[in-house]
Every structure is written in C-alpha cells, then in structure tokens.
XYZ file of C-alpha atoms in Angstrom:
680
model
C -106.221 104.683 49.988
C -106.472 108.480 50.292
C -105.179 110.907 47.710
C -104.096 114.496 47.930
C -106.169 116.570 45.473
C -105.975 120.147 44.225
C -108.248 122.835 45.801
C -111.901 123.129 44.788
C -112.510 125.218 41.660
C -115.802 126.790 40.549
C -117.523 127.633 37.290
C -119.932 130.584 37.568
C -122.110 129.817 40.575
C -121.258 125.987 40.674
C -118.957 124.909 43.437
C -118.132 121.194 44.067
C -116.884 119.510 47.164
C -113.597 117.638 47.031
C -113.716 113.822 46.670
C -111.382 112.315 49.247
C -111.355 108.671 48.132
C -110.603 106.706 44.990
C -113.303 106.576 42.406
C -114.903 103.153 42.229
C -115.016 101.232 39.001
C -117.487 98.639 40.179
C -120.134 100.869 41.908
C -121.719 104.334 41.646
C -119.752 107.433 42.590
C -121.213 110.726 43.950
C -120.254 114.343 43.362
C -121.808 117.080 45.573
C -121.941 120.627 44.161
C -123.825 123.838 44.902
C -125.420 125.896 42.159
C -126.628 122.938 40.105
C -129.776 123.528 38.039
C -132.240 120.602 37.801
C -133.146 121.726 34.292
C -129.577 121.166 33.041
C -127.895 117.919 32.023
C -124.457 117.353 33.443
C -121.668 114.945 32.402
C -118.440 113.812 34.013
C -115.262 113.685 31.940
C -112.357 111.506 33.096
C -109.040 111.926 31.303
C -105.322 111.149 31.280
C -102.440 112.095 29.037
C -103.441 109.382 26.573
C -107.194 108.913 26.753
C -110.500 110.294 28.104
C -114.044 109.112 28.770
C -117.342 111.047 29.168
C -119.880 109.673 31.640
C -123.585 110.572 32.051
C -124.861 111.646 35.479
C -128.163 111.577 37.323
C -129.402 113.649 40.250
C -129.425 111.785 43.460
C -130.546 115.043 45.198
C -130.641 118.707 44.131
C -126.953 119.060 45.008
C -125.625 115.524 44.308
C -124.842 113.891 41.000
C -124.395 110.138 40.550
C -122.223 108.479 37.835
C -120.716 105.042 37.060
C -117.330 104.263 35.498
C -118.127 101.543 32.959
C -114.808 101.456 31.125
C -112.102 102.184 33.681
C -108.686 103.372 32.613
C -105.771 105.047 34.315
C -107.542 108.429 34.492
C -105.928 111.184 36.477
C -108.281 114.233 36.036
C -112.025 114.792 36.448
C -114.141 117.548 34.776
C -117.799 118.568 35.108
C -119.398 119.374 31.752
C -122.191 121.971 31.915
C -123.711 122.829 28.573
C -120.514 122.038 26.724
C -118.411 123.920 29.208
C -115.788 121.921 31.140
C -115.255 122.718 34.750
C -112.088 121.178 36.212
C -112.963 119.548 39.443
C -109.827 117.801 40.713
C -107.112 115.174 40.145
C -108.400 111.710 40.732
C -107.363 107.997 40.726
C -109.554 105.031 39.840
C -109.854 102.097 42.180
C -109.793 99.236 39.620
C -108.535 95.661 39.500
C -105.083 95.146 37.923
C -105.428 94.281 34.256
C -103.173 92.720 31.630
C -103.751 94.419 28.317
C -101.195 92.600 26.144
C -98.204 90.196 26.202
C -95.878 89.482 23.258
C -92.412 88.219 22.245
C -91.731 90.854 19.572
C -91.840 88.232 16.817
C -88.761 86.464 18.239
C -88.703 82.695 18.002
C -88.869 80.894 21.342
C -86.585 77.837 21.751
C -86.422 75.150 24.383
C -83.751 75.867 26.975
C -83.416 79.487 25.975
C -84.368 82.885 27.296
C -86.918 84.820 25.268
C -87.523 88.534 25.512
C -91.139 89.559 26.057
C -93.125 92.749 26.461
C -96.385 93.392 28.303
C -98.919 96.119 28.928
C -100.736 96.380 32.283
C -103.218 98.750 33.899
C -103.656 99.831 37.478
C -100.248 98.778 38.695
C -98.089 100.457 41.294
C -96.914 103.133 38.864
C -100.523 104.363 38.657
C -101.641 103.894 42.220
C -98.364 105.285 43.601
C -98.018 102.559 46.168
C -97.520 98.813 46.416
C -95.339 96.489 44.319
C -95.954 94.785 40.997
C -95.203 91.085 40.770
C -95.518 88.898 37.674
C -96.085 85.251 36.995
C -95.547 83.357 33.739
C -96.314 79.735 32.947
C -96.340 77.649 29.770
C -99.021 75.005 29.232
C -100.022 72.943 26.233
C -103.739 73.773 26.360
C -105.592 77.101 26.613
C -107.432 76.007 29.742
C -105.953 77.370 32.912
C -106.073 75.072 35.892
C -105.813 75.869 39.562
C -102.184 74.643 39.688
C -101.001 76.010 36.355
C -98.781 78.660 37.904
C -97.437 76.129 40.393
C -96.696 73.250 38.060
C -95.654 75.111 34.926
C -94.227 78.345 36.227
C -91.133 79.663 34.409
C -88.228 81.842 35.532
C -88.361 85.600 34.860
C -85.438 87.982 34.564
C -84.888 91.631 33.859
C -81.645 92.663 32.188
C -80.683 95.909 30.528
C -84.248 97.229 31.029
C -85.651 94.271 29.117
C -87.787 91.422 30.369
C -87.109 87.748 29.695
C -88.568 84.397 30.655
C -86.834 81.031 30.392
C -88.401 78.156 28.471
C -87.469 74.949 30.313
C -86.615 71.823 28.325
C -89.575 70.068 30.004
C -91.935 72.014 27.725
C -93.296 69.990 24.818
C -92.126 71.471 21.519
C -94.802 72.860 19.242
C -98.045 74.732 20.008
C -98.318 75.895 23.633
C -99.931 78.715 25.555
C -98.397 81.412 27.669
C -100.102 82.251 30.962
C -99.354 85.750 32.219
C -100.743 87.595 35.238
C -99.521 90.160 37.676
C -100.131 90.995 41.318
C -100.393 94.388 42.954
C -99.129 93.739 46.433
C -99.838 96.491 48.974
C -98.944 95.386 52.453
C -100.994 92.288 53.136
C -103.329 93.014 50.245
C -102.583 91.043 47.076
C -104.732 91.971 44.096
C -104.367 89.621 41.136
C -105.154 90.364 37.529
C -106.943 88.045 35.194
C -104.668 85.656 33.300
C -103.688 86.661 29.798
C -103.309 83.556 27.585
C -101.666 84.157 24.177
C -100.436 81.194 22.066
C -96.709 80.443 21.775
C -94.986 78.069 19.360
C -91.891 76.550 20.995
C -89.066 75.297 18.747
C -86.249 72.818 19.264
C -82.835 74.548 19.000
C -80.255 73.264 16.542
C -77.626 73.220 19.288
C -78.333 72.403 22.889
C -76.265 71.218 25.843
C -72.991 71.563 24.011
C -69.589 72.532 25.354
C -66.344 73.107 23.481
C -62.956 74.142 24.811
C -59.969 75.942 23.367
C -56.529 76.395 24.895
C -55.488 80.034 24.911
C -51.982 79.269 26.222
C -49.539 79.008 23.328
C -47.552 76.094 24.757
C -48.715 72.494 24.523
C -46.290 71.151 27.164
C -46.957 71.894 30.812
C -44.776 70.902 33.731
C -43.321 72.253 36.952
C -41.903 75.244 35.090
C -45.191 76.002 33.331
C -48.007 75.035 35.682
C -50.857 77.320 34.581
C -52.973 76.482 31.519
C -55.383 79.067 30.130
C -58.606 77.877 28.530
C -61.707 79.368 26.987
C -64.924 77.333 27.090
C -68.010 77.879 24.902
C -71.244 76.660 26.487
C -74.736 76.308 25.033
C -76.786 74.921 27.943
C -80.456 74.016 28.191
C -80.724 75.496 31.689
C -80.500 79.054 32.918
C -77.865 78.346 35.581
C -74.891 76.065 35.079
C -71.352 75.376 36.251
C -68.312 74.175 34.336
C -65.814 71.840 35.961
C -62.483 70.536 34.705
C -60.934 67.175 35.420
C -57.317 66.040 35.001
C -56.817 62.280 35.112
C -58.465 60.631 38.100
C -58.575 63.821 40.137
C -61.880 65.197 41.399
C -63.834 67.715 39.375
C -62.612 71.259 39.985
C -64.775 74.318 39.377
C -63.668 76.176 36.256
C -66.444 78.761 36.070
C -70.191 79.273 36.539
C -72.955 81.312 34.994
C -76.460 82.326 35.886
C -78.106 84.744 33.558
C -79.311 85.203 30.056
C -78.298 82.544 27.556
C -79.282 83.873 24.170
C -75.955 83.006 22.530
C -73.131 80.568 23.467
C -71.633 81.673 26.759
C -67.849 82.101 26.770
C -66.062 81.444 30.065
C -62.329 82.045 30.287
C -60.197 80.921 33.177
C -57.048 78.959 34.005
C -56.324 75.579 35.508
C -53.290 74.542 37.514
C -51.369 71.280 37.470
C -51.976 69.402 40.751
C -48.854 69.406 42.883
C -49.320 65.717 43.695
C -49.727 64.635 40.064
C -47.900 61.337 39.401
C -49.002 60.338 35.895
C -48.588 61.975 32.499
C -51.903 63.367 31.288
C -52.736 64.104 27.678
C -56.248 65.436 28.044
C -58.377 67.775 30.136
C -62.089 67.024 30.457
C -64.555 69.899 30.806
C -67.976 69.089 32.264
C -71.063 71.311 32.172
C -73.578 70.693 34.980
C -76.999 72.042 35.893
C -76.481 74.189 38.989
C -79.844 73.235 40.481
C -79.664 69.451 40.008
C -75.925 68.796 39.389
C -76.998 66.833 36.331
C -74.280 66.525 33.678
C -75.484 68.387 30.603
C -72.442 67.864 28.375
C -68.692 67.302 28.446
C -65.761 67.634 26.100
C -62.155 66.443 26.111
C -59.247 68.629 25.075
C -56.311 66.491 23.934
C -53.802 68.772 22.204
C -51.516 69.079 25.221
C -49.218 67.148 27.534
C -49.275 67.595 31.299
C -46.409 66.021 33.188
C -45.800 65.678 36.923
C -42.809 67.049 38.732
C -39.612 65.819 37.084
C -37.476 64.059 39.673
C -34.926 61.225 39.577
C -35.715 58.552 42.154
C -32.802 56.141 41.689
C -30.325 54.714 39.201
C -29.532 50.999 38.993
C -26.721 49.526 36.909
C -27.198 46.207 35.139
C -24.874 43.280 35.994
C -23.269 45.197 38.835
C -23.350 44.567 42.563
C -23.011 47.458 44.971
C -20.447 47.439 47.730
C -21.696 49.523 50.610
C -22.875 52.631 48.720
C -20.843 52.448 45.521
C -20.475 50.448 42.320
C -17.272 49.082 40.842
C -16.917 50.124 37.186
C -14.486 49.372 34.394
C -12.443 52.328 33.246
C -13.307 53.614 29.746
C -16.042 51.084 29.108
C -19.806 51.370 28.559
C -22.252 50.919 31.401
C -25.878 49.873 31.056
C -28.494 50.733 33.603
C -32.015 51.788 34.458
C -33.118 55.183 35.702
C -36.333 55.320 37.702
C -38.164 58.615 37.988
C -40.395 59.439 40.933
C -43.286 60.241 38.605
C -44.150 59.425 35.036
C -42.287 61.334 32.321
C -43.033 62.186 28.691
C -40.377 59.952 27.122
C -40.633 61.620 23.699
C -39.140 64.695 25.390
C -36.605 62.806 27.526
C -32.875 63.206 26.851
C -29.796 62.035 28.740
C -26.687 64.248 28.708
C -23.263 62.905 29.639
C -19.855 64.347 28.758
C -21.215 66.629 26.007
C -23.075 63.718 24.409
C -26.810 63.286 24.353
C -29.069 60.301 23.797
C -32.729 59.429 23.877
C -33.879 56.775 26.342
C -35.937 53.654 25.770
C -38.696 52.798 28.252
C -38.658 49.569 30.197
C -41.658 47.798 28.638
C -44.662 50.100 28.799
C -43.408 51.928 31.854
C -43.289 55.717 31.869
C -41.022 55.778 34.922
C -38.267 53.266 34.142
C -35.844 53.760 31.237
C -32.750 52.015 29.873
C -29.555 53.906 29.195
C -26.067 53.101 27.913
C -23.187 55.451 28.686
C -19.669 55.189 27.325
C -17.341 56.072 30.169
C -14.130 57.950 29.635
C -11.155 57.916 31.942
C -12.814 57.726 35.370
C -9.732 56.950 37.415
C -9.511 60.402 38.986
C -13.184 60.650 39.988
C -15.623 58.861 42.240
C -18.950 60.256 41.029
C -20.707 60.072 37.662
C -23.305 62.776 37.031
C -26.031 61.945 34.520
C -28.024 64.970 33.456
C -31.609 64.189 32.447
C -33.628 66.697 30.442
C -37.359 66.822 29.891
C -38.437 69.728 27.705
C -35.737 72.102 29.043
C -36.168 71.020 32.677
C -32.948 69.422 33.939
C -32.444 67.045 36.865
C -29.301 65.165 37.858
C -28.840 61.534 38.764
C -25.664 60.290 40.443
C -23.632 57.080 40.429
C -21.047 56.674 43.167
C -18.300 54.303 42.085
C -14.771 52.962 42.358
C -12.926 51.975 39.227
C -11.105 48.859 38.089
C -9.026 48.418 34.939
C -8.132 45.016 33.494
C -5.469 44.598 30.795
C -4.816 41.363 28.907
C -3.424 41.497 25.367
C -3.102 37.847 24.357
C -5.761 36.846 21.860
C -4.576 33.768 19.954
C -3.740 30.355 21.327
C -2.370 27.275 19.616
C -4.187 24.024 20.123
C -4.170 23.005 23.804
C -2.059 26.073 24.600
C -3.530 27.532 27.784
C -1.731 29.706 30.284
C 0.239 32.510 28.695
C 0.547 36.265 28.799
C 0.395 38.733 31.680
C -2.783 40.007 33.302
C -2.749 43.527 34.834
C -5.226 45.120 37.214
C -5.486 48.692 38.522
C -8.175 49.890 40.951
C -9.027 52.203 43.838
C -11.394 49.911 45.723
C -10.876 50.658 49.437
C -11.270 47.058 50.599
C -9.506 43.738 50.138
C -10.193 42.204 46.730
C -9.202 38.983 45.007
C -8.892 38.467 41.275
C -10.269 35.333 39.668
C -9.811 34.036 36.151
C -11.481 31.426 33.970
C -11.691 30.400 30.370
C -15.091 30.761 28.713
C -17.707 33.463 29.398
C -18.065 35.408 32.644
C -19.934 33.895 35.549
C -21.757 35.432 38.501
C -20.609 32.596 40.789
C -17.303 33.133 42.549
C -16.491 29.390 42.735
C -16.414 29.236 38.927
C -13.233 31.315 38.953
C -9.678 30.281 39.846
C -8.032 32.778 42.155
C -5.012 34.203 40.353
C -4.269 37.224 42.613
C -5.012 37.327 46.332
C -5.523 40.704 48.002
C -4.686 42.564 44.819
C -2.993 45.903 45.295
C -4.030 49.017 43.422
C -1.551 48.154 40.654
C -0.979 44.399 40.343
C 0.015 41.905 37.678
C 0.345 38.135 37.301
C 2.028 36.016 34.658
C -0.569 33.385 33.836
C 1.991 30.644 33.223
C 2.597 30.813 36.958
C -1.041 29.947 37.699
C -3.175 26.837 37.326
C -5.584 28.578 34.947
C -6.695 26.249 32.172
C -9.578 24.525 30.444
C -10.685 21.115 29.266
C -11.849 21.014 25.673
C -13.454 17.638 26.338
C -15.708 19.183 28.984
C -16.377 22.750 27.843
C -15.203 22.675 24.262
C -12.759 25.118 22.688
C -13.137 28.488 24.506
C -13.670 31.758 22.637
C -13.291 33.955 25.710
C -11.194 34.324 28.818
C -12.736 36.108 31.813
C -11.433 37.879 34.896
C -13.410 39.067 37.929
C -13.129 41.123 41.115
C -14.234 38.934 44.021
C -15.023 40.356 47.449
C -16.210 38.121 50.269
C -16.938 35.280 47.842
C -19.135 37.469 45.632
C -18.414 38.459 42.044
C -18.511 42.263 42.030
C -17.512 42.917 38.432
C -16.079 40.877 35.582
C -14.734 41.349 32.084
C -14.390 39.074 29.088
C -11.589 39.116 26.514
C -12.080 37.523 23.107
C -9.598 34.764 22.295
C -9.123 32.348 19.439
C -7.793 28.846 19.835
C -6.413 27.327 16.667
C -7.627 23.864 15.850
C -4.050 22.600 15.333
C -0.769 22.879 17.146
C 0.683 25.058 14.379
C -0.737 27.709 12.077
C 0.579 29.431 8.994
C 0.741 29.579 5.207
C 0.186 26.316 3.355
C 0.999 27.675 -0.104
C 1.929 30.837 -2.027
C 0.946 31.503 -5.636
C 2.559 34.328 -7.603
C -0.144 36.260 -9.444
C 2.347 38.362 -11.448
C 3.428 36.934 -14.819
C 6.651 38.923 -15.349
C 9.904 36.833 -15.379
C 11.751 39.487 -13.370
C 10.719 42.139 -10.863
C 12.063 45.541 -10.046
C 12.498 46.769 -6.521
C 9.443 48.848 -5.492
C 7.089 47.251 -8.026
C 3.689 46.061 -6.875
C 3.524 42.354 -5.976
C 0.360 40.266 -5.761
C 0.394 36.898 -4.024
C -2.371 34.408 -3.345
C -1.926 32.882 0.088
C -3.620 29.748 1.373
C -3.664 29.594 5.177
C -4.059 26.507 7.265
C -6.841 28.295 9.114
C -8.261 31.694 8.281
C -8.974 34.180 11.077
C -9.683 37.898 11.352
C -7.632 39.451 8.549
C -7.181 42.698 10.473
C -5.137 40.818 13.098
C -2.664 39.337 10.584
C 0.676 41.020 9.956
C 3.625 39.753 7.916
C 7.397 39.503 8.125
C 9.780 38.611 5.321
C 13.363 37.774 4.547
C 15.420 36.981 1.424
C 17.810 34.097 0.856
C 20.654 34.230 0.202
C 21.242 36.983 2.734
C 23.917 38.023 5.124
C 21.406 38.496 8.010
C 19.111 35.598 8.780
C 16.266 37.510 10.459
C 12.766 38.591 9.506
C 11.763 42.175 8.762
C 8.293 43.738 8.984
C 6.516 43.874 5.627
C 4.437 46.917 4.820
C 1.379 45.716 2.908
C -1.188 47.561 0.819
C -4.067 45.198 1.536
C -5.036 41.660 2.418
C -8.420 40.469 1.163
C -10.301 37.193 1.206
C -10.796 35.300 -2.064
C -14.555 34.900 -2.591
C -16.068 31.417 -2.317
C -12.982 29.969 -0.660
C -12.334 28.998 2.931
C -8.713 29.922 3.568
C -7.408 31.820 0.510
C -6.444 35.509 0.434
C -4.834 38.033 -1.917
C -1.871 39.994 -0.532
C -0.644 43.207 -2.196
C 2.636 44.909 -1.296
C 5.552 46.802 -2.850
C 8.548 44.540 -3.358
C 11.199 45.420 -0.781
C 14.873 45.615 -1.638
C 16.971 42.450 -1.161
C 20.604 42.395 -0.166
C 21.589 41.033 -3.592
C 20.178 41.558 -7.077
C 19.227 38.468 -9.084
C 17.785 35.115 -8.025
C 16.299 35.262 -4.485
C 14.109 33.179 -2.265
C 11.364 35.341 -0.747
C 10.206 33.891 2.587
C 6.910 35.174 4.027
C 5.782 34.575 7.627
C 2.300 35.496 9.023
C 1.785 36.613 12.594
C -1.087 37.281 14.972
C -0.763 38.636 18.534
C 0.877 35.919 20.577
C 1.434 33.407 17.734
C 4.064 33.293 14.974
C 2.774 31.290 12.020
C 4.840 28.960 9.887
C 6.176 30.493 6.671
C 6.276 29.622 2.987
C 8.456 30.853 0.130
C 8.599 31.673 -3.576
C 11.507 32.235 -5.966
C 11.968 35.690 -7.507
C 14.420 37.197 -9.940
C 14.889 40.802 -8.858
C 16.332 43.613 -10.939
C 17.490 47.029 -9.832
C 15.119 49.700 -8.687
C 12.459 51.121 -11.002
C 13.784 53.473 -13.679
C 11.780 56.640 -13.507
C 11.164 58.360 -16.846
C 8.792 61.044 -18.062
C 6.348 58.402 -19.269
C 6.277 56.550 -15.915
C 4.935 59.580 -14.025
C 1.185 59.989 -13.865
C -0.390 63.157 -12.386
C -3.949 64.442 -12.240
C -5.635 67.542 -10.849
C -7.875 67.039 -7.843
C -10.370 69.674 -9.099
C -11.768 70.406 -12.563
C -10.980 74.114 -12.386
C -9.345 76.665 -10.084
C -9.886 80.370 -9.570
C -7.215 83.051 -9.426
C -5.149 82.855 -6.244
C -6.258 79.316 -5.333
C -3.853 76.509 -4.483
C -3.571 73.869 -7.201
C -3.482 70.280 -5.987
C -2.187 67.341 -8.044
C -2.113 63.622 -7.299
C 0.936 61.825 -8.694
C 2.370 58.294 -8.782
C 5.098 56.295 -10.466
C 3.959 53.188 -12.308
C 0.606 53.556 -10.474
C 2.436 53.133 -7.153
C 1.528 55.950 -4.782
C 3.587 54.843 -1.786
C 7.074 55.174 -3.230
C 9.382 57.473 -1.179
C 9.637 60.108 -3.900
C 9.585 63.908 -3.758
C 7.754 65.859 -6.450
C 8.051 69.377 -7.891
C 5.945 71.064 -10.552
C 6.448 74.063 -12.831
C 4.054 76.586 -14.349
C 5.925 78.973 -16.606
C 8.912 80.061 -14.581
C 7.210 79.290 -11.268
C 8.232 76.151 -9.405
C 6.158 74.593 -6.669
C 7.547 73.748 -3.291
C 9.208 70.380 -3.036
C 6.787 68.115 -1.209
C 7.045 64.468 -0.180
C 4.634 61.678 -0.988
C 2.243 62.136 -3.904
C 0.598 65.603 -3.669
C 1.862 68.784 -5.388
C 0.758 72.247 -4.219
C 1.102 75.169 -6.668
C-alpha cells in the first residue's frame, strides 16, 4: 500500500529522501539523507497523538541509516533526532499485524440467553490503515485452549446497536467459568489479515427468568362477537434466543403470527398487536393461547393461555322446532292464548349466559338442551293470535339481536263442563274456531291426549272456521271397567288421519250418582240471629273437591217463592285432619218472614247441582246500629298537614254491610262514601 506524504523538509545541511512505502514492523527500514556526519549519532522518533517511540539507528552507508521498529504502534509521524534536535521527516504508517489489545464487558453480568454489551481495543485496523474492512469473531469455550474449530463450533452472534457492541450468549453454553475468544480480521480485497486471539475469562450465569411469555388484554371488553371482532393484546416475552416469533391460537385453528422480534433482548420484550375473530368460527372460545417460538428452529420456547374473555361465533338462528306439534306444509297449528314449548337451534354455538329471548315485551333466559351450546328450550305464552300468521321471537346475545320466525294457523277449543256424576258421560257443548286453510276433522276422547288418530272418535267432520257440537248428540263415552274413571277429556284436530294438535280439559267424575251436603252443623250458639249477622256453618260433603269451584244457593221456608238464590259467602275452608268437612262463613241474608225459618243450603259446581241440607233458624229484625256497634281505625299512625285521612270502619266486625259512612272533624264533614273507608 502506498501513502501520500508531505514534502521533504531539511535541518541545516541534512536533507532526507521521502519514504514511499509503509514502514515494516518485522524487518529493518532504511532512511537516505544527505549531509549526515559519521561522527554523529542519529535516532528515529515515531509518534502519534497518544504515544511516541525513539529508535536507535546505524549507518548502512554514509548516506543511509537503518532502524527497526521493535514495539509497533499506530504511529503517524517520523522525526530524525540529531544531537537532541528533532527534524520532521514525514507522515508515515506502520505495516503491522492487526492486534487485539483488550476485551471487556464493563463489569456487567453475562446470562445465558441474553445479549451482553462488550468493549474492545484493537490496533492496526482499517481506521488506521485507511483502507479495508474490520471484521470480528467471538466464541465462548469452557477451556482456555483454543482449538482449530473453536470459532466454527462455538461462535456467537454479534450486534451493534446505538453505537454499542453486543454478543449473544446461547443457552448451549455451560453455566459457570468459561472463556471468551475474540479476534478480528482486516480484510483488504482478497487479503485477510487475522489478529491473534484474545482470551479473557467470562463467568456465565443462569437467569432467574427465561423462556417466559405473559399476555394482557388491552381491550376493555371481555365479550367479543360479530359486532366487536378485534381484540387488542400486549405480550411480554423473555426468550432464550435472539430471534423469536409469537403466534396466537383460537380453538383448533392454526397458529397465526402475532408479532416477531430480532434484536437485543436485555429486558422483557413487549409486543402489542390485535387479533381478529375468524369469520368461520363455529364454537364458543374462552381462551387465546400465545406461543413463543425460536425463529431459526421453530422450537416452542414457551406458551401462555389468556382466559378472561369470551369469543363467540356469528349469532344466527338456524331453525325453530315446536314440541308436540306437527307441521302442515310450512306452518304449525297453535292454540290461541296458550303456551308453546319448543327448541331453537343456532347455526353456531352461543354463550348461553348472555342469551335472552324477547317476546311481546317479556324476556326470559333459555335453558340448553343437555350440554349443547346450539340447542335451547323455550316456553312462550301466546296472546290472542287469531289476527296474525307469524310469531317473531327476538333472540339477544350481549346486545346483538336476531329474529326467529314461526309460521302458524290458529285453533281455539272451548269446553266448559268440568264435573260429571257417576257414569255420566256425554254432556255440554264443544266449540272450535280456526283459520286452517284445509279440511279438518275434530276428534274427541275421554282420558289424556293421544298422538294416534284412531284413538279419537270423530265428533265434527270437515269443521268450519266456527263450529260447535252438542256432545249428547255424539257417541263419545268411556268404560270405567277398561280405562278407569277419567280425569281428562281431550279434543284434537285431525288432518289426513294424523293428529295435528290436541288439547286436554280437566274433568272430575264423582264416585256416586249424586253429590252434595250430608250434614250441616251450626257453629253459632245464639238462640236467635239478626239479619246481616255473620253465620258460621260446618258442612260435611259426600265428596270433597276443589273448594274454589263450589258455589252455594239458598232459600228459606216458609216462603212465598220456592226458588234458590245465590249466596254471597265470605270464605269456605277445609277442616284440618278431616276428609270432607269444611267451614262456611257468610252474612245471614234476609228472609221473607221474621221468626222461625228453615234455611236450605245447596252446593253447586259447574255442570252439577248438589243435593241440599237444612237447619232451623230463628231470625230477628236487622241489626240495630248504635254508637257502640261502630268500630273505626286509622290506616296510618300519623298524617301531615294537607294529607287525606283514611279510616277503616265496620259494624259488629262485619265489613261487607251495605252502609254509608260520614265522619266529622270540628265543623268539617267528610264526603259520604260507601263501603267501609272514610276519606277526610
């Protein structure tokens, strides 16, 4: 390599020729000058900005001095010393082998799977020679003896970042005492000059945390669906490799790249990105798995599962099926104003904790069918559906709404007879209304409904949209010897020998041909009774049924009119620990004559008049109302100014008497009000 030097300078009579090549560090160098004196001793001084060296010379000839550079450094100037006088000769460069002076880690602790910053000092690199390129090699071995393949087998990765140098300690290094091999190359064209290897010790530690990944959701919501498809996450990674990738996985879907990193890992690396719900997702997912992999080998380094979320597929109703209903063509037949039970099937799984059914301003949660997340039971109470042909069920999942539809025609059965005497069968009138656009027949049977058309007796053929039949004109009946005493009577719509829809009516068949009151016991001890006084009777029935269905009629004897009147009762209760006894309370009605009377009481249930019984009563005139017979009480403990005062009043503890009340405070009278409440 040739250098450009400054012009020749002289000192007194000495003039030196310019050296046109690099000074050699491994052989003698020559300097030719005129005006040298053999009697004098000359020295060569080599210097740089930081150091200098003085070299002795010998005469090779009267005009040539010889000198050797025994301790080469990055000198840039050469002087000739003549009797302590320095004569600047020229700028020079030394041709010396690249040298590593020092390598260190600045007292920082090196860990497996981590980058470590290092510093180095070199001589005779490209910055000094002005040409070529510096290249470095670093290896870590567990003995101080360098082998031929050390830099091949144990070479580590180098990186420069922010004007600092780092090398990566692979996890294949044995923890503890090791040795760092460091050398550099000066590459100039095809010439590669290599320094000697510098081998300082290095103590490698095991990190407290390695190959760890944690995830946090940065989206505020925890529910993600078709209206909220993007989920933001932040992932903290502490890998044992210098290059890694993070993937996410939802359910059984393939791993999807979340983020990647190749660079310095001196602290946990934070990667923030978003994931999207797959458009073909079919199952509810309650976790997202994040996987950290080595970029070079695809080896899984670590994974973590995030579970504080719910990911649901697209919300879509697939079909609705009603229980115990057969479809005709494309519609169901439904009872008017009755509940329907069915199953809704969604195209994909749903989060049933968030699932709500809306119908007619009412809402209900749904129960899954077994462990299914697609099939759910529902019960809907229908209103008057006679003017419509379509039921819309609105399903909600976390504020996402989808409709399901039921196409229908309606039918309405009416049958009011409930009680039958023993062996009494056909009675009452059955009514049917419908808008079914095809020919239908109506069947009837005692006992529960059946799904088999032959189990019904046809009672109406080709029923019109508003039809009726008097059952005594049919052959409908039952055999108690075969099926026992029935508790239900059923009617069905039959089309083409198939039961389309049916309905049961509760009935009660008495165990005897007659039913009524066996005995009456007067529970009042007074010898006479006033009209309007409270009367308590104990009644023993021949057979006790639902008390709510029992009403009473009465009549007095002697009387001018031999007919029963409706009796208004206060209550009818069962006597505990008895089979057929009850207590009846009522206000004694007025007879036609005062004095000795026979009070005749007859029970009734819908469709059956029971047999009556009687007691003898001596009846006085109506109750005499005096100041002491009136009882009033305030409905509140205290009242503020301007408030309405409310009082509850009765006569002889009877609140149902047809009496009007007035009250007075000072000179102020209340309004006259009926019944038993006074407003002031």
